[in-house]
Structure formats: structure tokens, C-alpha cells
PDB file of C-alpha atoms in Angstrom:
ATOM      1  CA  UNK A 122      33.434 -21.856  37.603  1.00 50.00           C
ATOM      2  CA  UNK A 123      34.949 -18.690  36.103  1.00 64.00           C
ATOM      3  CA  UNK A 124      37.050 -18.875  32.478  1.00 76.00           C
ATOM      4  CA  UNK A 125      40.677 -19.322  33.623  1.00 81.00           C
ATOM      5  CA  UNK A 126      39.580 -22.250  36.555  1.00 82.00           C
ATOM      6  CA  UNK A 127      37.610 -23.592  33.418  1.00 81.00           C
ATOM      7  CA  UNK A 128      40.318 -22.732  31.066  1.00 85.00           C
ATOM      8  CA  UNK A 129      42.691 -24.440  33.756  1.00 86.00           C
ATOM      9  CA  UNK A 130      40.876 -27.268  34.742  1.00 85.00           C
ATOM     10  CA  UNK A 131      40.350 -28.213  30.706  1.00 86.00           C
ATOM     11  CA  UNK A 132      44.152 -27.963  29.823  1.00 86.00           C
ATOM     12  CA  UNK A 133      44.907 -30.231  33.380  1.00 85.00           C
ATOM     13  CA  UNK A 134      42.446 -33.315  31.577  1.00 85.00           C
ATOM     14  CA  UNK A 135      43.132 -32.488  28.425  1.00 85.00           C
ATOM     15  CA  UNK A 136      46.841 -33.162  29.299  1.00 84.00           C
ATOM     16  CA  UNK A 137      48.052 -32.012  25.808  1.00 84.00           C
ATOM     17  CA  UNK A 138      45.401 -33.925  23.549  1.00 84.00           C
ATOM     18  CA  UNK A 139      43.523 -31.539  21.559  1.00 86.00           C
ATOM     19  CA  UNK A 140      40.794 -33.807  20.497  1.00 83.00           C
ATOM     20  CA  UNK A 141      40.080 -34.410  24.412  1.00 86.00           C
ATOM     21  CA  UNK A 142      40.257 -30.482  24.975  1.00 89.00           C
ATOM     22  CA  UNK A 143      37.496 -30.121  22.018  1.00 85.00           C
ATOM     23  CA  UNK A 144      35.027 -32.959  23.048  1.00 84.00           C
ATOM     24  CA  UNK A 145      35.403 -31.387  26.512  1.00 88.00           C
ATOM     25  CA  UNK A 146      34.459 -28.136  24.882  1.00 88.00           C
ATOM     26  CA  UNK A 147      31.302 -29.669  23.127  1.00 83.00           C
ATOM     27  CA  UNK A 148      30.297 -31.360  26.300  1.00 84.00           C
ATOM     28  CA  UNK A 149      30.452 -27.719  27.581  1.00 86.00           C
ATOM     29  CA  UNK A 150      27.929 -26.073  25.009  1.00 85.00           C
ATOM     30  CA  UNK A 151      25.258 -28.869  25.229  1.00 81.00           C
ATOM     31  CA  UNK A 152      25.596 -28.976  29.530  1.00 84.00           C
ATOM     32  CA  UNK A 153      27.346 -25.595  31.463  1.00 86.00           C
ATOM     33  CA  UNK A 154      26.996 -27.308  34.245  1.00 87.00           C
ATOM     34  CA  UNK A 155      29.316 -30.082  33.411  1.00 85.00           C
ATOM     35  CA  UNK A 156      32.204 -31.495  36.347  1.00 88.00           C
ATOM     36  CA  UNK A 157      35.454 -31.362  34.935  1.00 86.00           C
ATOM     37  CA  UNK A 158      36.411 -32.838  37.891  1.00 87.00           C
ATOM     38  CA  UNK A 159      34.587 -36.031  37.239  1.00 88.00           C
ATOM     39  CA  UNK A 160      35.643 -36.392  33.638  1.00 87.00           C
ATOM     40  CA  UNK A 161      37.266 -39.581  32.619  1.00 85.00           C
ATOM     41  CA  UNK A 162      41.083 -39.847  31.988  1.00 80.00           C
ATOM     42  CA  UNK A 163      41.503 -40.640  28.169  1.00 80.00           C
ATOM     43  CA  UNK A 164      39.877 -40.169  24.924  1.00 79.00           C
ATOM     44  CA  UNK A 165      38.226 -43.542  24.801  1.00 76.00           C
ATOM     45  CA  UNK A 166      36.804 -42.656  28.247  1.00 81.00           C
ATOM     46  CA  UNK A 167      35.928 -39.685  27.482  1.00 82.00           C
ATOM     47  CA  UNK A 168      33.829 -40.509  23.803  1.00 79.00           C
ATOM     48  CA  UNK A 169      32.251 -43.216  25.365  1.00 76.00           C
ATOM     49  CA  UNK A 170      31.057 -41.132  28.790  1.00 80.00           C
ATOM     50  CA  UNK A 171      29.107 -38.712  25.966  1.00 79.00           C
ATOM     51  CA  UNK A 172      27.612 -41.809  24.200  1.00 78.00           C
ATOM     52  CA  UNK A 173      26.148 -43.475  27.884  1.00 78.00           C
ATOM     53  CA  UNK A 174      25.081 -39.878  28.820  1.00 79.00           C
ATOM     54  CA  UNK A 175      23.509 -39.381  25.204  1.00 78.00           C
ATOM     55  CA  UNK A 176      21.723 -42.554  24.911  1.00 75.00           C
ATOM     56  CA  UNK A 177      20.916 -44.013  28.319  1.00 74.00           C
ATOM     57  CA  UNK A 178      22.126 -46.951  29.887  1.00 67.00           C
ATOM     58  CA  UNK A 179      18.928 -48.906  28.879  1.00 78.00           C
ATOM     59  CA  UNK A 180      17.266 -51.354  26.720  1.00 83.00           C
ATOM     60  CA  UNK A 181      15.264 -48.539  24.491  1.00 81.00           C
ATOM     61  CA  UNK A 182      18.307 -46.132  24.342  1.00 81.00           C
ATOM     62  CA  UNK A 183      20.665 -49.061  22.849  1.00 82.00           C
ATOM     63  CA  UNK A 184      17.702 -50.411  20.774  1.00 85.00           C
ATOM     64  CA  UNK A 185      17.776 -46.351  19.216  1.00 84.00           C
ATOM     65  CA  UNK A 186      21.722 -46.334  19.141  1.00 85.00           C
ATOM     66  CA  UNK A 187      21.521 -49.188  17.177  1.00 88.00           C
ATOM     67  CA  UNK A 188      18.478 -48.535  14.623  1.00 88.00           C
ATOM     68  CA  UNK A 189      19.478 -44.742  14.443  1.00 88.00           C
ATOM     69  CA  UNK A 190      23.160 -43.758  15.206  1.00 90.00           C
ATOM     70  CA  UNK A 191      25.186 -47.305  14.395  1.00 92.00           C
ATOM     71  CA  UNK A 192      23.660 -47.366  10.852  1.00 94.00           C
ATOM     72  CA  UNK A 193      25.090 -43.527   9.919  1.00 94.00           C
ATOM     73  CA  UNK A 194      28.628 -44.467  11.807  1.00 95.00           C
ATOM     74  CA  UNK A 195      28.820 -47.482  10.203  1.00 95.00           C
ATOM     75  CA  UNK A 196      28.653 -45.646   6.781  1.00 96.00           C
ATOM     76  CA  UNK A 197      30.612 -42.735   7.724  1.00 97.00           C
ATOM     77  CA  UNK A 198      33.601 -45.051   9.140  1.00 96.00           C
ATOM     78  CA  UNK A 199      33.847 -47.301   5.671  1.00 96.00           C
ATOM     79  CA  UNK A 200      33.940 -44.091   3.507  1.00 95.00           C
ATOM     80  CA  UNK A 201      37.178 -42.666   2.536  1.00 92.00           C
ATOM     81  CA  UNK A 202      35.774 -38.908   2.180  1.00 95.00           C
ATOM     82  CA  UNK A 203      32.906 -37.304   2.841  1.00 97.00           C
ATOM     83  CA  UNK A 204      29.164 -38.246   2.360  1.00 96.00           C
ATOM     84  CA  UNK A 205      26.428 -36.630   1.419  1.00 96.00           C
ATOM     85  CA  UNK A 206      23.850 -36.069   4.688  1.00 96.00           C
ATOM     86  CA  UNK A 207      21.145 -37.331   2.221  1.00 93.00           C
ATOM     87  CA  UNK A 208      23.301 -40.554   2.038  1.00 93.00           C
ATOM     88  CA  UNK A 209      24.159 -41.297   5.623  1.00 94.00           C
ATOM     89  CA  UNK A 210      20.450 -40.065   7.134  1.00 92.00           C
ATOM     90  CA  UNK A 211      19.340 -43.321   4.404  1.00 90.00           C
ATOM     91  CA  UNK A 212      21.131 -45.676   6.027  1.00 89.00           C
ATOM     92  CA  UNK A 213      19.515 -45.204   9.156  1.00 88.00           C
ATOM     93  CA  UNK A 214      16.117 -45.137   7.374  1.00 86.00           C
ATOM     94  CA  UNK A 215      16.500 -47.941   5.688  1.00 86.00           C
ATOM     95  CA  UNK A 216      17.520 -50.089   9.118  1.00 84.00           C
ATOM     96  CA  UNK A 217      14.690 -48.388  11.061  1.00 80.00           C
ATOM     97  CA  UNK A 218      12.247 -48.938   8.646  1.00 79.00           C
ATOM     98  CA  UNK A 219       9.575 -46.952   7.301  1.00 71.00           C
ATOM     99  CA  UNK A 220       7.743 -46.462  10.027  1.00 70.00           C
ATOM    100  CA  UNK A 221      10.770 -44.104  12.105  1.00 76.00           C
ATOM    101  CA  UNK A 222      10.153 -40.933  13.778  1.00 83.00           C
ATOM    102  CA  UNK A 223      11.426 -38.339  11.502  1.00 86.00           C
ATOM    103  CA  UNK A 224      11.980 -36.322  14.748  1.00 87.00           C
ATOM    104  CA  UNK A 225      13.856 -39.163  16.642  1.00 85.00           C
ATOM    105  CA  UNK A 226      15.730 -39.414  13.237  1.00 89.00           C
ATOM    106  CA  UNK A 227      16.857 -36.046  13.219  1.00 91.00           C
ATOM    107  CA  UNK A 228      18.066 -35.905  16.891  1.00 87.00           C
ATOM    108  CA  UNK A 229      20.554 -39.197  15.941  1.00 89.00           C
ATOM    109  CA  UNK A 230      21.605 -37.604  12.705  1.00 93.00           C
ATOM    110  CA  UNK A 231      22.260 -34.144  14.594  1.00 90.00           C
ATOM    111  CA  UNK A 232      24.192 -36.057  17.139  1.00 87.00           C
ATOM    112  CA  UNK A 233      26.105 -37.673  14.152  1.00 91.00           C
ATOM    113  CA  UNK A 234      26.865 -34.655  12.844  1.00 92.00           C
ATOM    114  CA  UNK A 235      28.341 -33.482  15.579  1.00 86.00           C
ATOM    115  CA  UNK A 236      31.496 -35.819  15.398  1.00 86.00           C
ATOM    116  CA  UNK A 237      31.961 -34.504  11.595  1.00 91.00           C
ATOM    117  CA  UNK A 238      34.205 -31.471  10.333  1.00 91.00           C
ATOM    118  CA  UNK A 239      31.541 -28.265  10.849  1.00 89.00           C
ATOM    119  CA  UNK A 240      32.511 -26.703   7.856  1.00 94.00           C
ATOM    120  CA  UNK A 241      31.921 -29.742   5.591  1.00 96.00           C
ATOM    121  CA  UNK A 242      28.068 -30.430   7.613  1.00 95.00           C
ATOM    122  CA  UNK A 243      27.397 -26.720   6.393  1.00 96.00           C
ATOM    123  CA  UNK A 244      27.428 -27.600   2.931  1.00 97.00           C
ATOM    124  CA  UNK A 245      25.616 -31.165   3.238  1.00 97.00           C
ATOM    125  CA  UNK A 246      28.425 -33.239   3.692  1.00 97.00           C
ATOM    126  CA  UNK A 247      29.704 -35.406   6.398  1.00 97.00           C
ATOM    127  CA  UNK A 248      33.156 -37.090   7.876  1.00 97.00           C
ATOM    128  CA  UNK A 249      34.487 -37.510  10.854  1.00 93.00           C
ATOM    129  CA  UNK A 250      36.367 -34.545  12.261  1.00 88.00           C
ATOM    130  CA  UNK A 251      38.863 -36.619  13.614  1.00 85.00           C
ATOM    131  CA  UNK A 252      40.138 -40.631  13.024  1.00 88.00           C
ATOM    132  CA  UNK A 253      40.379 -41.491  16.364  1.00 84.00           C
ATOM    133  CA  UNK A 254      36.881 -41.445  16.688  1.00 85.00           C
ATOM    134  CA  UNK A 255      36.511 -43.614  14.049  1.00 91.00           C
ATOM    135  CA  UNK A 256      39.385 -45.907  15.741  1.00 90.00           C
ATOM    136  CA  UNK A 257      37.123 -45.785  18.941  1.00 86.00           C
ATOM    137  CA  UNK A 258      34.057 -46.969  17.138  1.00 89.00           C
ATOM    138  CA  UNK A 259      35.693 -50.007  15.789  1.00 92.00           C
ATOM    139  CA  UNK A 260      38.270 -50.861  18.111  1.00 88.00           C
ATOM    140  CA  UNK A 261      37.990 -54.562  18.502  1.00 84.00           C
ATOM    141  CA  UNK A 262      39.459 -54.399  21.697  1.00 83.00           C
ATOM    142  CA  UNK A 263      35.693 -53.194  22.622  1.00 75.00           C
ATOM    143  CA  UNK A 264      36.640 -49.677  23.569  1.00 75.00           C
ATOM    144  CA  UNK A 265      33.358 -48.480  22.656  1.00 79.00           C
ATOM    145  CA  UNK A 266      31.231 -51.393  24.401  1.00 83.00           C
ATOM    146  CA  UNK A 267      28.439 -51.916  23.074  1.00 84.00           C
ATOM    147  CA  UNK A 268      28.114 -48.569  21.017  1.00 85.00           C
ATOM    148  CA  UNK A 269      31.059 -50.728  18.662  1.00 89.00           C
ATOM    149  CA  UNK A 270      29.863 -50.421  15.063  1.00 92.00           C
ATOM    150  CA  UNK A 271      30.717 -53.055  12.869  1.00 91.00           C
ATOM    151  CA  UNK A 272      32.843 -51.989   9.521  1.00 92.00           C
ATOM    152  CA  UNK A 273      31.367 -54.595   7.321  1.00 95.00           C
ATOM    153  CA  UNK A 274      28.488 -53.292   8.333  1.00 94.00           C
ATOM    154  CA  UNK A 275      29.289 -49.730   7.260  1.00 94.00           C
ATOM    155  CA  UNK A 276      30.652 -51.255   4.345  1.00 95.00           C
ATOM    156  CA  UNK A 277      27.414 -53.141   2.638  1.00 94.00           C
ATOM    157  CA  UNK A 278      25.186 -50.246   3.681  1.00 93.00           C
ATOM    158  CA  UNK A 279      27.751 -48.039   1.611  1.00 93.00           C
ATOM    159  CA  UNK A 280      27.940 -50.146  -1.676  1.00 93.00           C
ATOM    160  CA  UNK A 281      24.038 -50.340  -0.747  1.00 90.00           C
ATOM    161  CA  UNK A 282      23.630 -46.851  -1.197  1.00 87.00           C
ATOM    162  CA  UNK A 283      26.314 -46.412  -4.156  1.00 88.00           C
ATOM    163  CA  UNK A 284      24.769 -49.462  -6.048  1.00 89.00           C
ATOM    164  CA  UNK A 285      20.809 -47.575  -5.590  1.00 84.00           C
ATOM    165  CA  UNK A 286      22.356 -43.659  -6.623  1.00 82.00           C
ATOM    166  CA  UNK A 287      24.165 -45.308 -10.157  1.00 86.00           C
ATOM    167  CA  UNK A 288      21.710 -44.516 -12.542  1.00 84.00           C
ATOM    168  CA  UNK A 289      20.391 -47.038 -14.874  1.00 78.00           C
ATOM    169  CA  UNK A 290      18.539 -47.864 -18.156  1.00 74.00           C
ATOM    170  CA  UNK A 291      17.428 -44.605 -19.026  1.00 61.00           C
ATOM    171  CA  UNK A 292      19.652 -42.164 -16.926  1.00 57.00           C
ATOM    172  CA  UNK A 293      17.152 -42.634 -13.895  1.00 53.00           C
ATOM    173  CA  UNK A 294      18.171 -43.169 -10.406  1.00 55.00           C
ATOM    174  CA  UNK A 295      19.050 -47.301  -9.912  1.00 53.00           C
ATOM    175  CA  UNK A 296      16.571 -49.460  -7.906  1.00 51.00           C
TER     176      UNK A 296
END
């Protein structure tokens, strides 16, 4: 495909919805060989084709989805501003135990970091670049399947992490 049938085809499925145009766009830089013609109608669709195509349709892929990914979302969607990556990488460590792949860590966390605003992951921090992700990720509808994270979830592994970085007795980090 040249730029303007790309450029076309994009603005067709995109229909007006910005977000849609810019997760198409993503899609773009991590596969050049994506079909826009076989790219699902909405938003919804659209998040939750990347999330099947990112982590498999199988028992192992969930299992990492939900030691790996679901623990940093989960955070990220109970905060009301921005985290830092120090902060939302822990939650997933602490889930996965201390026995996790530092690699297979950093490929979820990457992946993470990709739904957040770029400018605020350059300087250490993370939030969602956009609320209807979050939306999507808790719908209880079920939008997002089985890749739904839980807020209360998000929420105790927040106050979790809050709770440990108050320092204590001392002026040392809490326990």
C-alpha cells in the first residue's frame, strides 16, 4: 500500500475517531504489513484485536496477561494521575513473584507503556493516554473478555504500594 491508499483506508475505519486512527497507527509501527481491510469496526474491537494478537489465544499467554499486564492496568486504571514506572512495574512483581523473568517483565511493562501519554513515559511516569481505554478494561459489560481487569483489584495493589513508599519510624521507606 502506498501513503494516500493507507492514509485513505485509515480515515475510512477510523470514521472520525481519533483514538481508533492512533491505535491503527501503532498497530502500523509494530506490523507494516498490517490489513486495514480486516480491521474490526469500533474501538472496543479494535483494543481488544491488539490484546488477542499480543498475547495469544492460549492458556500460557492469558496465564502472562494476567501475572504481568492485569497487575500494572489494574494500578494504572485506580490512579487518578500518573504513576511512577517504578510503582506500576511492582505490582506486577509482586503478583508474579520473585521468581519472574525480568525480560518477560519488561516486554509486559513496554506493552503497558504503550497505552500511556509518551511524553509522561519519558520522564518515568505513566497514565493512560486516553480514558476510553481505561473504560474498555473495566467495562462490565465484558468488552475486554477475559483481558477485563478488575478495579478493586487496581485499587488494593495501589494503597499496597502507597502504604509500603510512606516512610516510617525513622524516615525509612515503610515495610
Amino acid at each position: 500500500l502506498g501513503l494516500p491508499s493507507t492514509v485513505q483506508q485509515l480515515c475510512a475505519k477510523a470514521g472520525g475517531v481519533m483514538m481508533y486512527a492512533r491505535e491503527v497507527l501503532r498497530q502500523l509501527e509494530d506490523d507494516p504489513s498490517l490489513d486495514l481491510e480486516a480491521l474490526p469496526a469500533g474501538l472496543a474491537e479494535l483494543y481488544m484485536d491488539r490484546y488477542r494478537r499480543t498475547f495469544g489465544g492460549g492458556a500460557a499467554g492469558l496465564q502472562a496477561f494476567r501475572t504481568c499486564t492485569a497487575p500494572m492496568l489494574g494500578v494504572l486504571v485506580a490512579a487518578r494521575e500518573a504513576l511512577p514506572v517504578a510503582m506500576v512495574r511492582k505490582a506486577a512483581q509482586e503478583v508474579a513473584g520473585e521468581g519472574v523473568d525480568a525480560a518477560m517483565l519488561q516486554r509486559h511493562l513496554e506493552f503497558v507503556q504503550r497505552m500511556c501519554v509518551g511524553s509522561l513515559v519519558a520522564v518515568g511516569q505513566m497514565q493512560f493516554s486516553h480514558k476510553s481505554f481505561a473504560d474498555w478494561l473495566v467495562d462490565e459489560a465484558g468488552a475486554a473478555g477475559e483481558y477485563r481487569v478488575a478495579v478493586e483489584d487496581g485499587e488494593r495493589r495501589l494503597a499496597s504500594a502507597c502504604w509500603r513508599a510512606v516512610p516510617r519510624d525513622g524516615g525509612g521507606e515503610g515495610k
